[in-house]
Short mmCIF file of C-alpha atoms and ligand atoms in Angstrom, two decimals:
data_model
loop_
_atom_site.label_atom_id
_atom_site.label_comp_id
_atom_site.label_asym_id
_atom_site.label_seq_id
_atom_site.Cartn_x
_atom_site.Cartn_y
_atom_site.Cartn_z
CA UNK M 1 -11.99 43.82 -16.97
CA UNK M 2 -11.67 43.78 -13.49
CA UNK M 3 -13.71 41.02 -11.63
CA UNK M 4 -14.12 40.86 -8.07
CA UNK M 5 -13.24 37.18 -6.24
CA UNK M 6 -15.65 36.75 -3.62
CA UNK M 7 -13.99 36.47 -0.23
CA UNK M 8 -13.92 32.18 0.70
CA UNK M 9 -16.27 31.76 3.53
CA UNK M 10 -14.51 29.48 6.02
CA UNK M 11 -16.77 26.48 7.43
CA UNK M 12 -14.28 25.76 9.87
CA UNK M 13 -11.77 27.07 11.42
CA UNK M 14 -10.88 29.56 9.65
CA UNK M 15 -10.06 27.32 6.42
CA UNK M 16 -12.32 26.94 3.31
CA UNK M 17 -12.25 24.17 1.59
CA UNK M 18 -13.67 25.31 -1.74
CA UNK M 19 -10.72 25.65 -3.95
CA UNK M 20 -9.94 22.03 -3.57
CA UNK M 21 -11.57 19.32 -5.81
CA UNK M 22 -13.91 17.01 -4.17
CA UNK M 23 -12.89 13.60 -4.78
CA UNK M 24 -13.85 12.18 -1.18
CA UNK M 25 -15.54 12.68 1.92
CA UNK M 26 -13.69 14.12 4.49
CA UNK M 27 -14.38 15.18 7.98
CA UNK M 28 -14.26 18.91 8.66
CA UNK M 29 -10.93 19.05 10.46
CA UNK M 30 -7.57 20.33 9.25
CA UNK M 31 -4.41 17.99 10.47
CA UNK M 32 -1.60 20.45 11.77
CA UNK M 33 0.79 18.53 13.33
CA UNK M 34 1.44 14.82 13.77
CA UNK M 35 4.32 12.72 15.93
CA UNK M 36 4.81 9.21 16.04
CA UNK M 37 1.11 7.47 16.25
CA UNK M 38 -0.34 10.75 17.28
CA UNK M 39 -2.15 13.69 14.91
CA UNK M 40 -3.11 17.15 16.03
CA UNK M 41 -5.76 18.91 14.32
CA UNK M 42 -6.73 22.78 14.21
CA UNK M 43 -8.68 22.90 17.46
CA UNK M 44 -5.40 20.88 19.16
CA UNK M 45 -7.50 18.02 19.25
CA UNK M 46 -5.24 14.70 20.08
CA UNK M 47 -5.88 11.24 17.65
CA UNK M 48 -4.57 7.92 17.98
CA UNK M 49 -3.72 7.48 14.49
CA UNK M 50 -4.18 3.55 13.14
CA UNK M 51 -4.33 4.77 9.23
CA UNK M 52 -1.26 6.44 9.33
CA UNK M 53 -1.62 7.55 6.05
CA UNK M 54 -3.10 4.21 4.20
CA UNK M 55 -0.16 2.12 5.61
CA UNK M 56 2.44 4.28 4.25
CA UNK M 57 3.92 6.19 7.45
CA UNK M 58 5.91 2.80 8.52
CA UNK M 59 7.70 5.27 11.10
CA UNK M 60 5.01 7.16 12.30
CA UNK M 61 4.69 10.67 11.45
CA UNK M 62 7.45 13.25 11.31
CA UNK M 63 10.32 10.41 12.70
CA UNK M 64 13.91 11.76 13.22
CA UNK M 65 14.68 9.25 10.71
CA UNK M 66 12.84 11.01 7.82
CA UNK M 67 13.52 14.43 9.15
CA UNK M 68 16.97 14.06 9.37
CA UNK M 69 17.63 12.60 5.72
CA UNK M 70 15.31 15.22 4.46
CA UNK M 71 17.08 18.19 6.20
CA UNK M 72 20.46 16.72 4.97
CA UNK M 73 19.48 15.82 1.38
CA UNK M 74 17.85 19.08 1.02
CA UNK M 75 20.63 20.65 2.27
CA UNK M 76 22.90 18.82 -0.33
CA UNK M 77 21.28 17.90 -3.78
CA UNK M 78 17.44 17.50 -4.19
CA UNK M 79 17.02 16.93 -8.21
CA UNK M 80 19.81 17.14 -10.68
CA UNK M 81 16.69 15.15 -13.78
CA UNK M 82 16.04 11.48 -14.48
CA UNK M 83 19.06 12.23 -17.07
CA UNK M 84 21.86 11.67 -14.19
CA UNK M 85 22.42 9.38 -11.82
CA UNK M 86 22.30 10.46 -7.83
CA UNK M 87 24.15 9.32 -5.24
CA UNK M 88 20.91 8.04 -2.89
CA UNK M 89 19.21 6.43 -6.16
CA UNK M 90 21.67 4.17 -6.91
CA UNK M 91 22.13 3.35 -2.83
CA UNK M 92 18.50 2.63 -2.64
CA UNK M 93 18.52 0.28 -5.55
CA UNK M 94 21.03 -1.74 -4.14
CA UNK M 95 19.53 -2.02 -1.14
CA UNK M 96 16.18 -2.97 -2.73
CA UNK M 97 18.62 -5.60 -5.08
CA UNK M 98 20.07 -6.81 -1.48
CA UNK M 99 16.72 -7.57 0.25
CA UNK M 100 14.72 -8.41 -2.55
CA UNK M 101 16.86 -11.06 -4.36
CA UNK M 102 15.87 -9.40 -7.77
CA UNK M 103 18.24 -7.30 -9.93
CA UNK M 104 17.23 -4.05 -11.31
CA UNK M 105 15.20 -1.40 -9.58
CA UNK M 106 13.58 1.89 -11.48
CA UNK M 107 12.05 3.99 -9.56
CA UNK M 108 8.25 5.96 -9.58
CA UNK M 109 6.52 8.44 -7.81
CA UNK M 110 4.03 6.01 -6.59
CA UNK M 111 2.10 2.19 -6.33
CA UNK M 112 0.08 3.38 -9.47
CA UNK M 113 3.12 4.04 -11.54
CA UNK M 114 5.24 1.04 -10.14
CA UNK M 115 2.21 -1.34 -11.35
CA UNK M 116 1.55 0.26 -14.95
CA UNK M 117 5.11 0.31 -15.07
CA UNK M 118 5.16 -3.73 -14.26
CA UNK M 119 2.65 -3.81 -17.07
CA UNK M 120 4.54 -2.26 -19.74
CA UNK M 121 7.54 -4.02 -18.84
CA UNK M 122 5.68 -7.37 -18.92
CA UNK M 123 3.77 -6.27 -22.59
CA UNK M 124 7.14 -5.66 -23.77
CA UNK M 125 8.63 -8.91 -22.64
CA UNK M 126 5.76 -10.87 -24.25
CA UNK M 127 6.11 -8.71 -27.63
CA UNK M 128 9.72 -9.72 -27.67
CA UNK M 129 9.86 -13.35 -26.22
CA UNK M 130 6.07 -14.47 -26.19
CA UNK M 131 5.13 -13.85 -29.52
CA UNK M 132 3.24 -10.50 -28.91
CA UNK M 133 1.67 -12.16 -25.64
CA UNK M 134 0.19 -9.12 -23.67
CA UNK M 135 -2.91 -10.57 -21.45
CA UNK M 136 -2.38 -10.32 -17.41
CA UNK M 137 -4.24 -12.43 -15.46
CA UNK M 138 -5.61 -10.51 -11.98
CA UNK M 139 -7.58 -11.61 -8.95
CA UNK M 140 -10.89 -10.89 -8.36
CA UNK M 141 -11.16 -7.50 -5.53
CA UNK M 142 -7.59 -6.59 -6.75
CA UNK M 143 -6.16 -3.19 -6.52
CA UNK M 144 -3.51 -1.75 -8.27
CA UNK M 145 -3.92 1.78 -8.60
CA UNK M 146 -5.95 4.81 -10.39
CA UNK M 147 -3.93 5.11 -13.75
CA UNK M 148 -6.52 3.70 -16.88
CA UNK M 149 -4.21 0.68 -17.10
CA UNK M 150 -4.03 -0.18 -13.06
CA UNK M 151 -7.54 0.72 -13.24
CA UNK M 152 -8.46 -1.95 -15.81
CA UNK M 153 -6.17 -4.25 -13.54
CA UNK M 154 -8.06 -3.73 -10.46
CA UNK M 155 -11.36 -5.03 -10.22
CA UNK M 156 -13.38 -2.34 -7.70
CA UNK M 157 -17.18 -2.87 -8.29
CA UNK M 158 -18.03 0.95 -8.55
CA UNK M 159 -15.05 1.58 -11.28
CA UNK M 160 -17.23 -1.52 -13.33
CA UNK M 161 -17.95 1.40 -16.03
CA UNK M 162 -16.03 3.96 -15.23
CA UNK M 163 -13.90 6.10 -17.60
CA UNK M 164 -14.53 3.52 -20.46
CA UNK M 165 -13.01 2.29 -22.94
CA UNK M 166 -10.68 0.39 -19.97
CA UNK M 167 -7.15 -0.92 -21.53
CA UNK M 168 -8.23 -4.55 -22.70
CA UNK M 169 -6.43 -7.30 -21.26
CA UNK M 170 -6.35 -8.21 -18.07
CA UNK M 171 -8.80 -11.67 -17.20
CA UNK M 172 -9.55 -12.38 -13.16
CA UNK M 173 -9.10 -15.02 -11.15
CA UNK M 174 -10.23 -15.50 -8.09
CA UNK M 175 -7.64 -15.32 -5.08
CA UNK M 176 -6.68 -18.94 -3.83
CA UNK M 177 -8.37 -20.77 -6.79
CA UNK M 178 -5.09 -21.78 -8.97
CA UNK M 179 -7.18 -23.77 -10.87
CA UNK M 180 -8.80 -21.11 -12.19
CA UNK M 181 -5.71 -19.04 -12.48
CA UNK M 182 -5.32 -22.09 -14.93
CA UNK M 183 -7.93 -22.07 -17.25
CA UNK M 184 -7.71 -18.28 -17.83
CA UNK M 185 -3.72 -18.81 -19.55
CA UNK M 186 -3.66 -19.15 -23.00
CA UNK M 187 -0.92 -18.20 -25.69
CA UNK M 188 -2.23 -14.55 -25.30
CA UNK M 189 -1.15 -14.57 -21.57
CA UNK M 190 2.40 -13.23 -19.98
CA UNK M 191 1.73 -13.17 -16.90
CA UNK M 192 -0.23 -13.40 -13.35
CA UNK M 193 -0.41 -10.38 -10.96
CA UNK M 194 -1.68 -10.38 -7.66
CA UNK M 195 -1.06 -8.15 -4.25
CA UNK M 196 -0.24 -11.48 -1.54
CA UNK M 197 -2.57 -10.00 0.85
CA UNK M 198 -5.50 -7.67 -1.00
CA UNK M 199 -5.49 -4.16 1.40
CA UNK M 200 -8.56 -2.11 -0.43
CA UNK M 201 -10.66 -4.78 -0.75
CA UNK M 202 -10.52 -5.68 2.94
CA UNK M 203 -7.20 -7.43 3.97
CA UNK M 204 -7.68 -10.74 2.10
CA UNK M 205 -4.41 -13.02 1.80
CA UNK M 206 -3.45 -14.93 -1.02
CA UNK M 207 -2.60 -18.43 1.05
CA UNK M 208 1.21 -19.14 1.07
CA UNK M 209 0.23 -22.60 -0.79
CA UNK M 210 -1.87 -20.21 -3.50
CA UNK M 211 1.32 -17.86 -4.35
CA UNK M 212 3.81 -21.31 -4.47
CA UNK M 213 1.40 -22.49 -6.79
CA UNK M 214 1.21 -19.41 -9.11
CA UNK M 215 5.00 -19.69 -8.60
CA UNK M 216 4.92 -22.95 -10.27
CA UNK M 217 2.52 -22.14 -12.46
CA UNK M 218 3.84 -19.68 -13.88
CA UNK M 219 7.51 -20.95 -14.00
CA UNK M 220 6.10 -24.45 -16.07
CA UNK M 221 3.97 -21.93 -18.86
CA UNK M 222 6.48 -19.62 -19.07
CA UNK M 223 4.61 -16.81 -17.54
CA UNK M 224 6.11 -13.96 -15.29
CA UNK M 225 4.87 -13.07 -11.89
CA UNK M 226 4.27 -9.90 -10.67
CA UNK M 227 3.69 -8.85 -6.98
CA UNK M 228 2.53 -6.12 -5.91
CA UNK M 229 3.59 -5.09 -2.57
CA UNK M 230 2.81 -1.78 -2.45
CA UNK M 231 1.12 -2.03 0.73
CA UNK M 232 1.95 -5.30 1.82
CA UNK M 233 5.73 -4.40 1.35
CA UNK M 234 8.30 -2.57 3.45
CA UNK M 235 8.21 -5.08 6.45
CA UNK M 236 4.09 -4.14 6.71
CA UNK M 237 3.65 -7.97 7.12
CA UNK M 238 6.56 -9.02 9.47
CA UNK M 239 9.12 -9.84 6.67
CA UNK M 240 10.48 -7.08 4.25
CA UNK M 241 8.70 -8.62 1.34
CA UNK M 242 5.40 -10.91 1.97
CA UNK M 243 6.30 -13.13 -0.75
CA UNK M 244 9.64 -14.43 1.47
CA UNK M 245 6.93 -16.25 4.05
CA UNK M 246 5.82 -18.27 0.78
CA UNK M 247 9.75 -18.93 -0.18
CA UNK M 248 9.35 -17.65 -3.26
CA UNK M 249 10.46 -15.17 -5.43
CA UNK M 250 8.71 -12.65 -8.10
CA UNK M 251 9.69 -12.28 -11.70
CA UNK M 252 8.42 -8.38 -11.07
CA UNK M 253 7.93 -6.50 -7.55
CA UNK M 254 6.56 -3.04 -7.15
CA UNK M 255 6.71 -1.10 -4.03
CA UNK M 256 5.67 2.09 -2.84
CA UNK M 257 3.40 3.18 0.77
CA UNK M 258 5.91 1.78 3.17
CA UNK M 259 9.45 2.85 1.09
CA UNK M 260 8.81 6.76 1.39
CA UNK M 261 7.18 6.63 5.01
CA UNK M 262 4.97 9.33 3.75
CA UNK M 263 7.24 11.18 1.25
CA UNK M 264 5.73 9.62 -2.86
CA UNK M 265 8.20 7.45 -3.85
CA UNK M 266 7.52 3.74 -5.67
CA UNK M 267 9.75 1.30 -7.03
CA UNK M 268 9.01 -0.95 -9.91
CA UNK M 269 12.05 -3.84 -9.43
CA UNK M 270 12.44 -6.91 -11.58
CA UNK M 271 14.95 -9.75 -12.45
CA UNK M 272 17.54 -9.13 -14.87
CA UNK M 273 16.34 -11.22 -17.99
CA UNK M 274 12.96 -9.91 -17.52
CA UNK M 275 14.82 -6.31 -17.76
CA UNK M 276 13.74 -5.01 -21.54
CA UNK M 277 13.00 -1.48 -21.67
CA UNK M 278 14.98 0.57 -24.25
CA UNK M 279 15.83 3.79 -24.21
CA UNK M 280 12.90 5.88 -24.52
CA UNK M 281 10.10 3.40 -23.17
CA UNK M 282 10.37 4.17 -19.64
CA UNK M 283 10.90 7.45 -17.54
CA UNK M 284 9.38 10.13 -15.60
CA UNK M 285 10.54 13.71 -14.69
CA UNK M 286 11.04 13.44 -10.54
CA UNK M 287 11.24 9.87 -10.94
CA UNK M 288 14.48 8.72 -8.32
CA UNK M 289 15.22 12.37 -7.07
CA UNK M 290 17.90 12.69 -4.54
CA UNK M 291 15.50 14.23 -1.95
CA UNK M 292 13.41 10.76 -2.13
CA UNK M 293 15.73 8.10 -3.07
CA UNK M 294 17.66 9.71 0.21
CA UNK M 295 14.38 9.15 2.62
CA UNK M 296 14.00 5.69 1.39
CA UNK M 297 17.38 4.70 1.93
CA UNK M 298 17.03 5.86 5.73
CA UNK M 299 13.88 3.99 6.04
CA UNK M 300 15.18 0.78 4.56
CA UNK M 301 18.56 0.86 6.47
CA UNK M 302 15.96 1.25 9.73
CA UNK M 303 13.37 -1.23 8.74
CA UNK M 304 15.84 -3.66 7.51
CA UNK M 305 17.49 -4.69 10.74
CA UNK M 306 16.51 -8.01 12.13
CA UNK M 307 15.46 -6.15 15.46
CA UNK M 308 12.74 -4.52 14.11
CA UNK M 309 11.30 -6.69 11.32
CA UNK M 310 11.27 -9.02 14.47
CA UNK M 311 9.31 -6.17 16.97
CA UNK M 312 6.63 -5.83 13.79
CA UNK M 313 6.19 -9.70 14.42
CA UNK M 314 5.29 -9.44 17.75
CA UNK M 315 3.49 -6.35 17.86
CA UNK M 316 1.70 -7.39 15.03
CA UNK M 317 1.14 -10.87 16.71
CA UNK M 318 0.17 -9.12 19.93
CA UNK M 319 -2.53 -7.07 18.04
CA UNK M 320 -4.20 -9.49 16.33
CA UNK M 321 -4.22 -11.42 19.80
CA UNK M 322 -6.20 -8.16 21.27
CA UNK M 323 -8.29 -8.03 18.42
CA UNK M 324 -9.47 -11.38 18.61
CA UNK M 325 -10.40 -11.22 22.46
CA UNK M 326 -12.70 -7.83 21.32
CA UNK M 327 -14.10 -10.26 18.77
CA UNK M 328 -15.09 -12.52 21.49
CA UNK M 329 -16.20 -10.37 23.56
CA UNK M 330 -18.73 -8.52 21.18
CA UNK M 331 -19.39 -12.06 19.48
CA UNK M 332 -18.29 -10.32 16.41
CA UNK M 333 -16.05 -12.21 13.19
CA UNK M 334 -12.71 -13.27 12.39
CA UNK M 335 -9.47 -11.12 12.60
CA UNK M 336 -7.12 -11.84 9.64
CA UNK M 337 -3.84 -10.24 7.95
CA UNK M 338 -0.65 -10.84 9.05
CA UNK M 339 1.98 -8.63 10.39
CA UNK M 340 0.33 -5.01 11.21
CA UNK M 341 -1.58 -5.27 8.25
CA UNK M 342 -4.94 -6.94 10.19
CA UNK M 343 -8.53 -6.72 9.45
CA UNK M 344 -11.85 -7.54 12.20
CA UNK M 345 -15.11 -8.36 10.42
CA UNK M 346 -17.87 -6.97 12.46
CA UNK M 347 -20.48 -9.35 10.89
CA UNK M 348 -22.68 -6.71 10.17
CA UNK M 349 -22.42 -3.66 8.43
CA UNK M 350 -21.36 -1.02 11.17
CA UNK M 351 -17.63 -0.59 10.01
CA UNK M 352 -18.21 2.78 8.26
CA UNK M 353 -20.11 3.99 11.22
CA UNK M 354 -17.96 2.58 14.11
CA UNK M 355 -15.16 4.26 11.99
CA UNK M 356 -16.96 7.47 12.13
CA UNK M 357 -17.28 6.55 15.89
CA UNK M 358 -13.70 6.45 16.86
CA UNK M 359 -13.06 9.26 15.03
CA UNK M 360 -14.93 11.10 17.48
CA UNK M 361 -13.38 9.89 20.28
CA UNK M 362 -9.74 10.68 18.71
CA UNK M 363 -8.96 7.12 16.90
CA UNK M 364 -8.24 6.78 12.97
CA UNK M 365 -9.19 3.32 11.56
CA UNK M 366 -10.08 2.39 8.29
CA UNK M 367 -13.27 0.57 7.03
CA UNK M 368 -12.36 -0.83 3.81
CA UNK M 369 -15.81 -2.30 3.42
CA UNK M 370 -19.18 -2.06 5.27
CA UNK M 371 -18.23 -5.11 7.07
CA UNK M 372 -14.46 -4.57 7.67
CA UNK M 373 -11.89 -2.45 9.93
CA UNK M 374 -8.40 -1.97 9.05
CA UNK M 375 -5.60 -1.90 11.14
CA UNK M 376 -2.32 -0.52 9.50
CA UNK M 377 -0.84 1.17 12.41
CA UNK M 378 2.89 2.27 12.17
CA UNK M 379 5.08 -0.55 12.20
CA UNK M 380 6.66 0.75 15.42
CA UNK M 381 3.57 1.12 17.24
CA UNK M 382 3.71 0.56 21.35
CA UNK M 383 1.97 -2.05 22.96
CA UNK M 384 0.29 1.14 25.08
CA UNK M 385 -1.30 2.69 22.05
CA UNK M 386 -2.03 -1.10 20.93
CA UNK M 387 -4.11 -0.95 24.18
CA UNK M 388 -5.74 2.71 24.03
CA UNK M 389 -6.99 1.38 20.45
CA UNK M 390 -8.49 -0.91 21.71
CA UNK M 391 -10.09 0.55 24.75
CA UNK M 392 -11.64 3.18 22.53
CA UNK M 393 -12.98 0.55 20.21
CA UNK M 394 -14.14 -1.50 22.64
CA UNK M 395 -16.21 1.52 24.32
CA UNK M 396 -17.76 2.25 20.54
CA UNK M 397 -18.42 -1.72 20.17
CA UNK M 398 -20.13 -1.44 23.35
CA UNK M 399 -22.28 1.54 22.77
CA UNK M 400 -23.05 -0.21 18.91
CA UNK M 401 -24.82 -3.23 21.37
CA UNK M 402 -26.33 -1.17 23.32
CA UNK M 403 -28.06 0.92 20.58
C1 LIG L 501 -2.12 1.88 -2.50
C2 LIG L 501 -1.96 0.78 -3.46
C3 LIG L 501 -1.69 1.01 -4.82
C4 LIG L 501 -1.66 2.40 -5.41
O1 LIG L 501 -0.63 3.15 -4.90
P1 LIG L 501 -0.66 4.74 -5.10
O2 LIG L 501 0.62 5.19 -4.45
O3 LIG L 501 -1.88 5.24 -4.40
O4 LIG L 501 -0.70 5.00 -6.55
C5 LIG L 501 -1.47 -0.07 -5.64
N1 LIG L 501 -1.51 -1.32 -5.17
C6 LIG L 501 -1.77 -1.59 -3.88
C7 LIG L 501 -1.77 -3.00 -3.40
C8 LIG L 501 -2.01 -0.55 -2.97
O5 LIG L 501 -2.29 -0.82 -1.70
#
């Protein structure tokens, strides 16, 4: 019964790509190697990386930061099960508790989980104080994740009828309309969810006014919030947590991208009373290992000081600055976002191919939408690659005109 496995032809390289799923385009290139904002890939080619790895490597790649926690936890305890506490999982929650001004913290392997985890734990709140109250109201272009439940939360046009049934019950708003966040609550509904600036869909902020007003909202009906900072968290916008420029607070909070700097861990955190799992409901088998709870609690003790959440401020002020003089310059639209988490519409729809452009020339951005590039740099980024961005861009913005 011997069968004979064909030899993999490699495209590229050397490497085949056939035993891996397709799920996405991706260039032809293998990443070997990456430091700080830079990548390397196979052929030693050199990129300017402004992706970093969907806004999740808040360090840059391979920092000491990570590399030494990692080395040490590894070298100490990496699992012992979700059965027994760990030394670095309960220091991580209570730094989470300390900056976030909420209670309790579980931890996930990821944004998806941390949001269908906020959804259970909301369901089970309304079952138990709402009278079986399980409807959450989300914005229009939300994301939340890939799970059926974060899924049905999110509304992407292309997942419209995709993988159906979806889990019932979750109405939209639209973003910055709190009227309408209004007339969608009825005695089904426990509560609103929203992300305070919307990443996928093209870096889209809730206005501080809009999330004081769900705030209120909310807090009059009865109603939880739940925030989900996944990307926008993790000092991405200038502040550890967006929702602090707004003054406001979150019944629920999830978090993941930023916390592991590029190793999966999430956090799904929430207020005390709001805390009503029992045993059993909630869990996961690597959920708050040592080896992660340990990188997180390096990255938060780093992006916590005052010094640095202060440095994103600037940078990120200084970028956006840059960005709108290209936008001048090409006569192209506005630049939005706030912190290093920034977005130039093009006015036209180039972004996918101006992306493609840059790659090219050695420069990872984003295009969120035919119209849009991303910016979601590392959150230590140098003024210099700030300007060698932009030089590139501004050479493939030039060469767009010119076609
Ligand atoms: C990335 C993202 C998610 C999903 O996180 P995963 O780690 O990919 O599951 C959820 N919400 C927001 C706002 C995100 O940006």
């Amino acid at each position: 019964m011997s069968q004979t496995i064909p030899e993999p032809v490699p495209p590229s390289g050397g490497f085949s790509f056939d035993a891996l799923m397709e799920i996405t385009s991706r260039p032809d290139v293998v990443f070997v190697e990456g430091h700080g904002s830079w990548l390397r890939d196979h052929t030693g080619k050199e990129y300017l990386d402004f992706v970093q790895g969907w806004a999740v490597n808040c360090l840059g790649h391979c920092p000491p930061v990570i590399a030494d926690a990692l080395r040490r936890q590894a070298a100490t305890l990496i699992n012992c099960s979700p059965a027994f506490y760990n030394a670095p999982m309960i220091a991580l929650a209570e730094l989470i508790v300390r900056h976030s001004g909420l209670e309790k913290v579980f931890f996930t392997n990821c944004g998806a989980e941390a949001n269908e985890g906020a959804i259970k734990l909301a369901r089970k709140w309304g079952a138990l104080h709402r009278g079986g109250a399980y409807e959450i109201v989300t914005m229009s272009h939300a994301f939340h994740g890939r799970t059926l439940a974060t899924m049905s939360a999110s509304d992407k046009a292309p997942w419209k009828d995709l993988f159906e049934p979806k889990v019932a019950g979750f109405p939209k708003a639209e973003m910055n309309d709190i009227a309408g966040v209004e007339r969608l609550i009825t005695e089904k509904t426990v509560a609103v969810m929203l992300e305070p600036i919307q990443g996928e869909s093209g870096v889209i902020p809730a206005s501080l006014d809009f999330l004081k007003e769900v705030r209120a909202l909310t807090k009059k009906a009865g109603l939880l919030m739940i925030l989900d900072e996944v990307q926008t968290g993790i000092g991405r916008t200038g502040t550890m947590f967006a929702y602090e420029q707004a003054g406001i607070r979150p019944d629920i909070l999830t978090l993941a991208k930023g916390l592991g700097g590029g190793v999966p861990i999430g956090a799904l955190v929430a207020a005390a009373d709001v805390c009503c799992f029992a045993h059993g409901d909630q869990g996961g088998t690597f959920n708050g290992n040592a080896l992660v709870t340990a990188v997180g609690l390096a990255i938060l003790e780093e992006v916590g000081r005052p010094e640095f959440l202060q440095n994103v401020r600037t940078t990120g002020a200084y970028l956006a600055q840059c960005l709108r003089a290209l936008s001048k310059k090409h006569g192209l639209g506005e630049v939005r976002g706030q912190g290093l988490l920034l977005a130039l519409d093009l006015g036209a729809e180039i972004a996918t191919d101006v992306a493609a452009k840059c790659f090219a020339r050695g420069l990872l951005l984003n295009a969120p939408r035919p119209t849009i590039l991303r910016f979601m740099p590392a959150l230590n980024v140098t003024r210099e690659e700030i300007d060698t961005m932009i030089e590139v861009l501004d050479g493939v913005l030039g060469g767009e005109k010119g076609r």
